Every structure is written in structure tokens, then in C-alpha cells.
Short mmCIF file of C-alpha atoms and ligand atoms in Angstrom, two decimals:
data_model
loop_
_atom_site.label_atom_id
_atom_site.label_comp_id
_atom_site.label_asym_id
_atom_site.label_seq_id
_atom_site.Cartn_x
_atom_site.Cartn_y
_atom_site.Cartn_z
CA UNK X 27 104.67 125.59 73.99
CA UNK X 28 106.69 122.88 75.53
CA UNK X 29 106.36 122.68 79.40
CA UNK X 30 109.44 122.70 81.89
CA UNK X 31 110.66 121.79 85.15
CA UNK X 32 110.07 126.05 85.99
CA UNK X 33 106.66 124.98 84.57
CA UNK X 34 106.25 122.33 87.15
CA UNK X 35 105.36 124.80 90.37
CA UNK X 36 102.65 126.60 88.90
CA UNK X 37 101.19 123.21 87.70
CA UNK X 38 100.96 121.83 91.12
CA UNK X 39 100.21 125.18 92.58
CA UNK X 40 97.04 125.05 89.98
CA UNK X 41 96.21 121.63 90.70
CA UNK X 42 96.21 122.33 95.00
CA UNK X 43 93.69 125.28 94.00
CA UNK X 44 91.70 123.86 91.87
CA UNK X 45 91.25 120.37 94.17
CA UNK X 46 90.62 122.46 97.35
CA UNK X 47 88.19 124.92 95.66
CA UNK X 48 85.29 122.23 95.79
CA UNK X 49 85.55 121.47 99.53
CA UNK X 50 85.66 125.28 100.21
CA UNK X 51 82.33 125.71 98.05
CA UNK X 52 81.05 122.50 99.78
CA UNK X 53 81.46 123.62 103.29
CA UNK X 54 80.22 127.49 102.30
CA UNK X 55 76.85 125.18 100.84
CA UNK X 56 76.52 123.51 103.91
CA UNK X 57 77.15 126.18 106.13
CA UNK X 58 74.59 128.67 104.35
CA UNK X 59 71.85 125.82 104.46
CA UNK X 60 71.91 125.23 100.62
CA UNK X 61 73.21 121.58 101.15
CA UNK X 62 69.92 119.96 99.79
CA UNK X 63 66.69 118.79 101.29
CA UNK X 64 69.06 116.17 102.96
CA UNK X 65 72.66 117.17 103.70
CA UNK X 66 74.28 114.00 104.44
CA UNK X 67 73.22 112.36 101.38
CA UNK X 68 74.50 115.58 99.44
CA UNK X 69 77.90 115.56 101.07
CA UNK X 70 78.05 111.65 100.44
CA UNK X 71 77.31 111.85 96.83
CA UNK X 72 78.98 115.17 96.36
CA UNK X 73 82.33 113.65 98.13
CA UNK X 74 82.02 110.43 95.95
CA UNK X 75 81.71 112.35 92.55
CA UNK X 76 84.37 114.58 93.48
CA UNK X 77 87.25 111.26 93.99
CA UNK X 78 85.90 109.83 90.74
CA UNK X 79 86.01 113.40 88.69
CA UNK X 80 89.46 113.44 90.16
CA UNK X 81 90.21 109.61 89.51
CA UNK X 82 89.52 110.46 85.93
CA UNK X 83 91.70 113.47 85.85
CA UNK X 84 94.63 111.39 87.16
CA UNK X 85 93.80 108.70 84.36
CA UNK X 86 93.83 111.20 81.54
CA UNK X 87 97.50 112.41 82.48
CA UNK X 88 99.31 110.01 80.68
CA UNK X 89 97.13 109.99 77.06
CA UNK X 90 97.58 113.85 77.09
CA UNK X 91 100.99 114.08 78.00
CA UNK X 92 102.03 112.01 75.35
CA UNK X 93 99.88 113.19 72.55
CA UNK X 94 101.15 116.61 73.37
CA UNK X 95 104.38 115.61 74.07
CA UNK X 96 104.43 117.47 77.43
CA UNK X 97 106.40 115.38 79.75
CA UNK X 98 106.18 117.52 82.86
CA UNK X 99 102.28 116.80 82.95
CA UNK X 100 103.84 113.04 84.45
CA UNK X 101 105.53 114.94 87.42
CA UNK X 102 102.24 115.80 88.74
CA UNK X 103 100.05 112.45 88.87
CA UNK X 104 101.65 111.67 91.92
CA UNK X 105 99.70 115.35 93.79
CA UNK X 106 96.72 114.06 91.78
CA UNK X 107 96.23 110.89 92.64
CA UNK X 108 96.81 111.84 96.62
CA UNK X 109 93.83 114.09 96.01
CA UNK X 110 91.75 110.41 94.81
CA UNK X 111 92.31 109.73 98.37
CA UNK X 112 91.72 112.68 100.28
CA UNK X 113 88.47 112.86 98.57
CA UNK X 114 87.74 108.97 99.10
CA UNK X 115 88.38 109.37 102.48
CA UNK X 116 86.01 112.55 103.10
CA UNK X 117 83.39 110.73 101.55
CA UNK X 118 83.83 107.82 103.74
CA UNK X 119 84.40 109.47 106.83
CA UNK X 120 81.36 111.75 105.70
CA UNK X 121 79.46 107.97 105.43
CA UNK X 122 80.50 106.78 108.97
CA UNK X 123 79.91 109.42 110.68
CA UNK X 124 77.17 111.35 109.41
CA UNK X 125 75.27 108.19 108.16
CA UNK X 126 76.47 105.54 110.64
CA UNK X 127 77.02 108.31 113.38
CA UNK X 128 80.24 105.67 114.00
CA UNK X 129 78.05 102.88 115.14
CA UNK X 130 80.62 99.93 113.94
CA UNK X 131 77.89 97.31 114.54
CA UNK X 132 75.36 98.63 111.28
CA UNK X 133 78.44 98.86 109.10
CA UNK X 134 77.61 95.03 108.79
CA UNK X 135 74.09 95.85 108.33
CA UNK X 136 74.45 98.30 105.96
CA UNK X 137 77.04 96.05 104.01
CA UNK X 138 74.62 93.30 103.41
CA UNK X 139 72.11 95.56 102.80
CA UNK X 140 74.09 97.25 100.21
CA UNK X 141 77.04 95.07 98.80
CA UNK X 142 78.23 98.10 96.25
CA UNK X 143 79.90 99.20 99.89
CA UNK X 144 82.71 96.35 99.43
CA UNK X 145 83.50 97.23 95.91
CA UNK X 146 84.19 100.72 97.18
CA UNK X 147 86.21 99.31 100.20
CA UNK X 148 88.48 97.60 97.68
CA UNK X 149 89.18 100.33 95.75
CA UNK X 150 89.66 102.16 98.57
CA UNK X 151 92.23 99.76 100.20
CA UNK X 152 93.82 99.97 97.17
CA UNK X 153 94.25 103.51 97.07
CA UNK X 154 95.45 103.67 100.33
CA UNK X 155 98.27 101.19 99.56
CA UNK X 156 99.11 103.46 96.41
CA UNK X 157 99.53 106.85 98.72
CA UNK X 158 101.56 105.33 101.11
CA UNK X 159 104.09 104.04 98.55
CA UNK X 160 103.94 107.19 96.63
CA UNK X 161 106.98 108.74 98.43
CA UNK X 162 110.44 108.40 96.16
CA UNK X 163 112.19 106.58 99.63
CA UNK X 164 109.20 103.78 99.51
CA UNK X 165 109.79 104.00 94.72
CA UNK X 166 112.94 103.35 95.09
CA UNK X 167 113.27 100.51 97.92
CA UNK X 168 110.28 98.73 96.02
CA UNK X 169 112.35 98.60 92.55
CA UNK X 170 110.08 96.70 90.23
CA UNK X 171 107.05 95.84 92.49
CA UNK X 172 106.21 99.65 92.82
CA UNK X 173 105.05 99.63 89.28
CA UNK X 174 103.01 96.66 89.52
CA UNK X 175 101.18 97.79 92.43
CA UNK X 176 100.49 101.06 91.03
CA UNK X 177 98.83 99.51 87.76
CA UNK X 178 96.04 98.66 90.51
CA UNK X 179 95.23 102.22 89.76
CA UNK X 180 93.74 100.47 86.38
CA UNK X 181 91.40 98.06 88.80
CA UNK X 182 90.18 101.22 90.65
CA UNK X 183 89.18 102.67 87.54
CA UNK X 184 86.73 99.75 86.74
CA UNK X 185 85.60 99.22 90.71
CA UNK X 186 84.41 102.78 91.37
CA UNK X 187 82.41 103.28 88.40
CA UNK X 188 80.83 99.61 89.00
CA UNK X 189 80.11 101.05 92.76
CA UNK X 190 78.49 104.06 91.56
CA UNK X 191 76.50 102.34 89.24
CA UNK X 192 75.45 99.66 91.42
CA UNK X 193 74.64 102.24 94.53
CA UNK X 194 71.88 104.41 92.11
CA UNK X 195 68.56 102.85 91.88
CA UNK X 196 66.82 103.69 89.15
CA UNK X 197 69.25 107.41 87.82
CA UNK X 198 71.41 105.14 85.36
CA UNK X 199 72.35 107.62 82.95
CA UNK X 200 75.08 109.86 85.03
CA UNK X 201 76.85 106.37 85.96
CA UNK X 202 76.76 104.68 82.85
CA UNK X 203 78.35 107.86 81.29
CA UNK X 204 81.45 107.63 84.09
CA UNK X 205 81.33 103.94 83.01
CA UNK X 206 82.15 104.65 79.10
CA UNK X 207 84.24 107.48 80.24
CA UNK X 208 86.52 105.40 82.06
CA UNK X 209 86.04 102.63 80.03
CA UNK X 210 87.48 104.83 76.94
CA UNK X 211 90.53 106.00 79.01
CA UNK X 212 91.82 102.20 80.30
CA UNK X 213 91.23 100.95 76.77
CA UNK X 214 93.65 103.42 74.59
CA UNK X 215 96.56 102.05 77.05
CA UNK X 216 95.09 98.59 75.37
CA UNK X 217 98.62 97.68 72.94
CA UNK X 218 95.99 96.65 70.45
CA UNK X 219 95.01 100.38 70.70
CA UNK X 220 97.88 101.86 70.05
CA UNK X 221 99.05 99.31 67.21
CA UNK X 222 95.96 100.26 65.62
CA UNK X 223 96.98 104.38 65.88
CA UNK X 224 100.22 103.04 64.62
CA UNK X 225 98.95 101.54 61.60
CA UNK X 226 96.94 104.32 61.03
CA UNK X 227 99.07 107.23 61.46
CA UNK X 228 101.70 104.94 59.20
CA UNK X 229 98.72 105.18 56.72
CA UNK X 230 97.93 109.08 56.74
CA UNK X 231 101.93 109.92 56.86
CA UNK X 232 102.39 107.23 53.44
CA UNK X 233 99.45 108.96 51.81
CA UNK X 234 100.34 113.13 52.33
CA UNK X 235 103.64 111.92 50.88
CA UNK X 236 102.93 110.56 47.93
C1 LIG Z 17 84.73 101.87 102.27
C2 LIG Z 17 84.59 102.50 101.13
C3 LIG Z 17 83.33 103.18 100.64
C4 LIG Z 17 82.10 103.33 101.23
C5 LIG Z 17 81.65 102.81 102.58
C6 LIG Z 17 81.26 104.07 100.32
C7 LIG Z 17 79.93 104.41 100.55
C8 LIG Z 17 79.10 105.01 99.63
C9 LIG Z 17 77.71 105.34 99.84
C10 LIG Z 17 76.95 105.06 101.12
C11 LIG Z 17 77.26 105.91 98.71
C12 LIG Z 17 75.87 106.54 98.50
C13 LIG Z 17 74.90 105.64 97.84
C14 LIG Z 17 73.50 106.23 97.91
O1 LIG Z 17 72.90 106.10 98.95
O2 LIG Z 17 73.07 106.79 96.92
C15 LIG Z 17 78.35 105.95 97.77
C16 LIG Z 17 78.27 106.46 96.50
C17 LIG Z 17 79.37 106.75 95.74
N1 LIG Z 17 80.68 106.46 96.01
FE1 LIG Z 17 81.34 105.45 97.60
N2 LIG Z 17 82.01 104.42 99.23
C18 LIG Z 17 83.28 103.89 99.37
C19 LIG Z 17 84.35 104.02 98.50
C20 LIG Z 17 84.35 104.85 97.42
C21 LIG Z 17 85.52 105.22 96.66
C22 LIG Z 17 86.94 104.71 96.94
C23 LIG Z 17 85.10 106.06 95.68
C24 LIG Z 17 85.91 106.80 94.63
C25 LIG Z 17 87.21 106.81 94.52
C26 LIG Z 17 83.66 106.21 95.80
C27 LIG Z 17 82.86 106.96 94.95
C28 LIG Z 17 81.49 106.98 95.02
C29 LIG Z 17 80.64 107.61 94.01
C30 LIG Z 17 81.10 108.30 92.74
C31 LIG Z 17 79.31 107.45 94.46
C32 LIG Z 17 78.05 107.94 93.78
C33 LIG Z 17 77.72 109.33 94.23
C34 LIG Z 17 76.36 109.75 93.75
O3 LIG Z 17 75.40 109.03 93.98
O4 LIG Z 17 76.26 110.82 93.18
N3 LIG Z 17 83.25 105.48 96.88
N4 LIG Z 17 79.46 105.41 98.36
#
């Protein structure tokens, strides 16, 4: 079945429910005492999983909606990657002010006590540059530039995994798993990739007609 436009609500209308589900369940957890031994931590990591889960989602758009030809799947990256933010910023929010209870003067502290922070700053800068010019007025007025800014999307992909991995301290198998996942999905957009597929699909089409 190909997708349409009429297609396009019930997408988006499946992608609100399915990003705001978590946050409900998250808030019921934490509200019903089942948050873990300690809740700040949980809503910190549980915040930060949640933006890269979705950061991944948003990445996979593209590879699927070509291989299955469904070009309304492109319409919605925009709703996905604006929940990539809203996620980032609950778990930083969660950070400063459930961990730093908004005392600006340890953010330094806890910066050079952890340096994975500034990796996660930059991809979160960057994210917030790519919502802002996600609106069609902003598209259009940029021209050109709006697509090379949101290829940073790419450089997000390899910071937040490299943040995750560097914030665990001894658990290295859940990160390193993100790290091949998103590894995988920047390197079929590689056009070494996809000349390979080319060649090979060239191959398999030559051979079941002869
Ligand atoms: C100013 C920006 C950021 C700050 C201050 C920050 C802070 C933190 C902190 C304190 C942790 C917990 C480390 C620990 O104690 O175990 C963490 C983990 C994490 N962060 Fe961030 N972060 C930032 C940006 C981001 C962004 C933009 C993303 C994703 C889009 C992200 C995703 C994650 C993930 C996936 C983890 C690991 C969660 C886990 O341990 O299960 N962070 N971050």
C-alpha cells in the first residue's frame, strides 16, 4: 500500500501519541513511587534515552521511505525531530534542576568534572538551531543554507552516542550498541554505500534475467 497526503494526519496523529505516551508513563512512575531507588538519576537517564530512541527514529525516516517507496513518511521528520528536542530539553531541565537544583555556579563544576556534559551541549545547541528553522517561512528565506544546517542533524547523531558512552562508567554494552546503531544508519547515506547497492542490485537484476 502506497501512503498519501489523507495518509499524512493519522501519521502525525500516531507519532504525537506515541512520543507523549512515555512522559505520561514517566510521570505515573514517578508519581506512584516506582521511579527507582534514586529518581533524579532515573528521570535523567530515562529523559536522555528517550531523545536518542527518538533521534534514531528521525534518522531511519529517510532509508525506509525510500526502500519502500513511501514518500509521505518525509512529511513527518520535521514533528519528529521537534520531539529530539522536547525530549533533550526535559532531560536537561530535569539535570539543572533536579541535579543542580539551578545553582549556575556547579554547572562549571560539574562540567570539568564531567566533560561528556559539553558534547551534549553541542548537540544540543545544534538542535535548537534546527527547531527554530524548521518552520516553512524560516525554509524558504534560508534557500540553500537551510539544508546545510540541517545535515548537522548527521553531527548529532555521532555526538550523543559519544556522550552517552562517555557518561557510563563501567555499563558499556547498552552504549556501544546505540553507537553501531547509529553508526549503521549515517553510513548507508555514505555514496560509496549506495554505489555498492547499485552494483549489486545491477548484479541480481542481470542474473534472474538471463
Ligand atoms: C547541555 C546539554 C546536556 C547535559 C547537561 C546533559 C547531561 C547529562 C547527564 C548529567 C547525564 C547522566 C550521566 C550519569 O550520571 O549517568 C546524561 C546522560 C545522557 N544524555 Fe545527556 N545531557 C545533555 C545533552 C544531551 C542531548 C542533546 C541528548 C540527546 C539528544 C542526551 C542524551 C543522553 C543520553 C542518551 C544519556 C545516557 C542515559 C543513560 O545513562 O541511560 N543528552 N546527560
Amino acid at each position: 500500500m502506497r501512503l498519501t497526503m489523507k495518509h499524512l494526519f493519522w501519521l502525525k496523529v500516531a507519532i504525537h501519541s506515541i512520543a507523549i505516551l512515555p512522559v505520561a508513563y514517566l510521570i505515573l512512575l514517578i508519581l506512584s513511587d516506582q521511579a527507582g531507588g534514586d529518581p533524579v538519576q532515573f528521570i535523567i537517564h530515562y529523559t536522555g534515552i528517550g531523545a536518542l530512541n527518538t533521534l534514531i527514529v528521525l534518522l531511519a525516516i529517510s532509508p525506509i521511505a525510500r526502500k519502500f517507496k513511501q514518500g509521505v513518511l518525509i512529511q513527518t521528520r520535521r514533528v519528529v525531530g521537534l520531539y529530539v528536542f522536547a525530549y533533550a530539553s526535559l532531560h536537561i531541565f530535569a539535570f539543572i534542576s533536579l541535579d543542580l537544583l539551578f545553582e549556575w555556579s556547579l554547572l562549571i563544576e560539574e562540567v570539568l568534572k564531567r566533560p561528556y556534559i559539553l558534547v551534549g551541549a553541542l548537540a544540543y545547541i545544534i538542535l535548537f538551531a534546527l527547531s527554530i528553522t524548521s518552520f516553512k517561512v524560516i525554509r524558504r528565506k534560508m534557500g540553500k543554507r537551510w539544508q546545510q544546517l540541517h545535515n548537522l542533524v548527521y553531527l548529532v547523531a555521532i555526538l550523543v552516542p559519544i556522550h552517552f558512552y562517555w557518561s557510563v562508567k563501567s555499563e558499556v554494552i547498552e552504549p556501544s550498541i546505540y553507537i553501531l546503531v547509529t553508526s549503521s544508519l549515517l553510513l548507508i547515506r555514505l555514496p560509496l554505500y549506495k554505489f555498492y547497492q547499485t552494483i549489486l542490485a545491477n548484479k541480481f537484476k542481470s542474473k534472474s534475467t538471463s
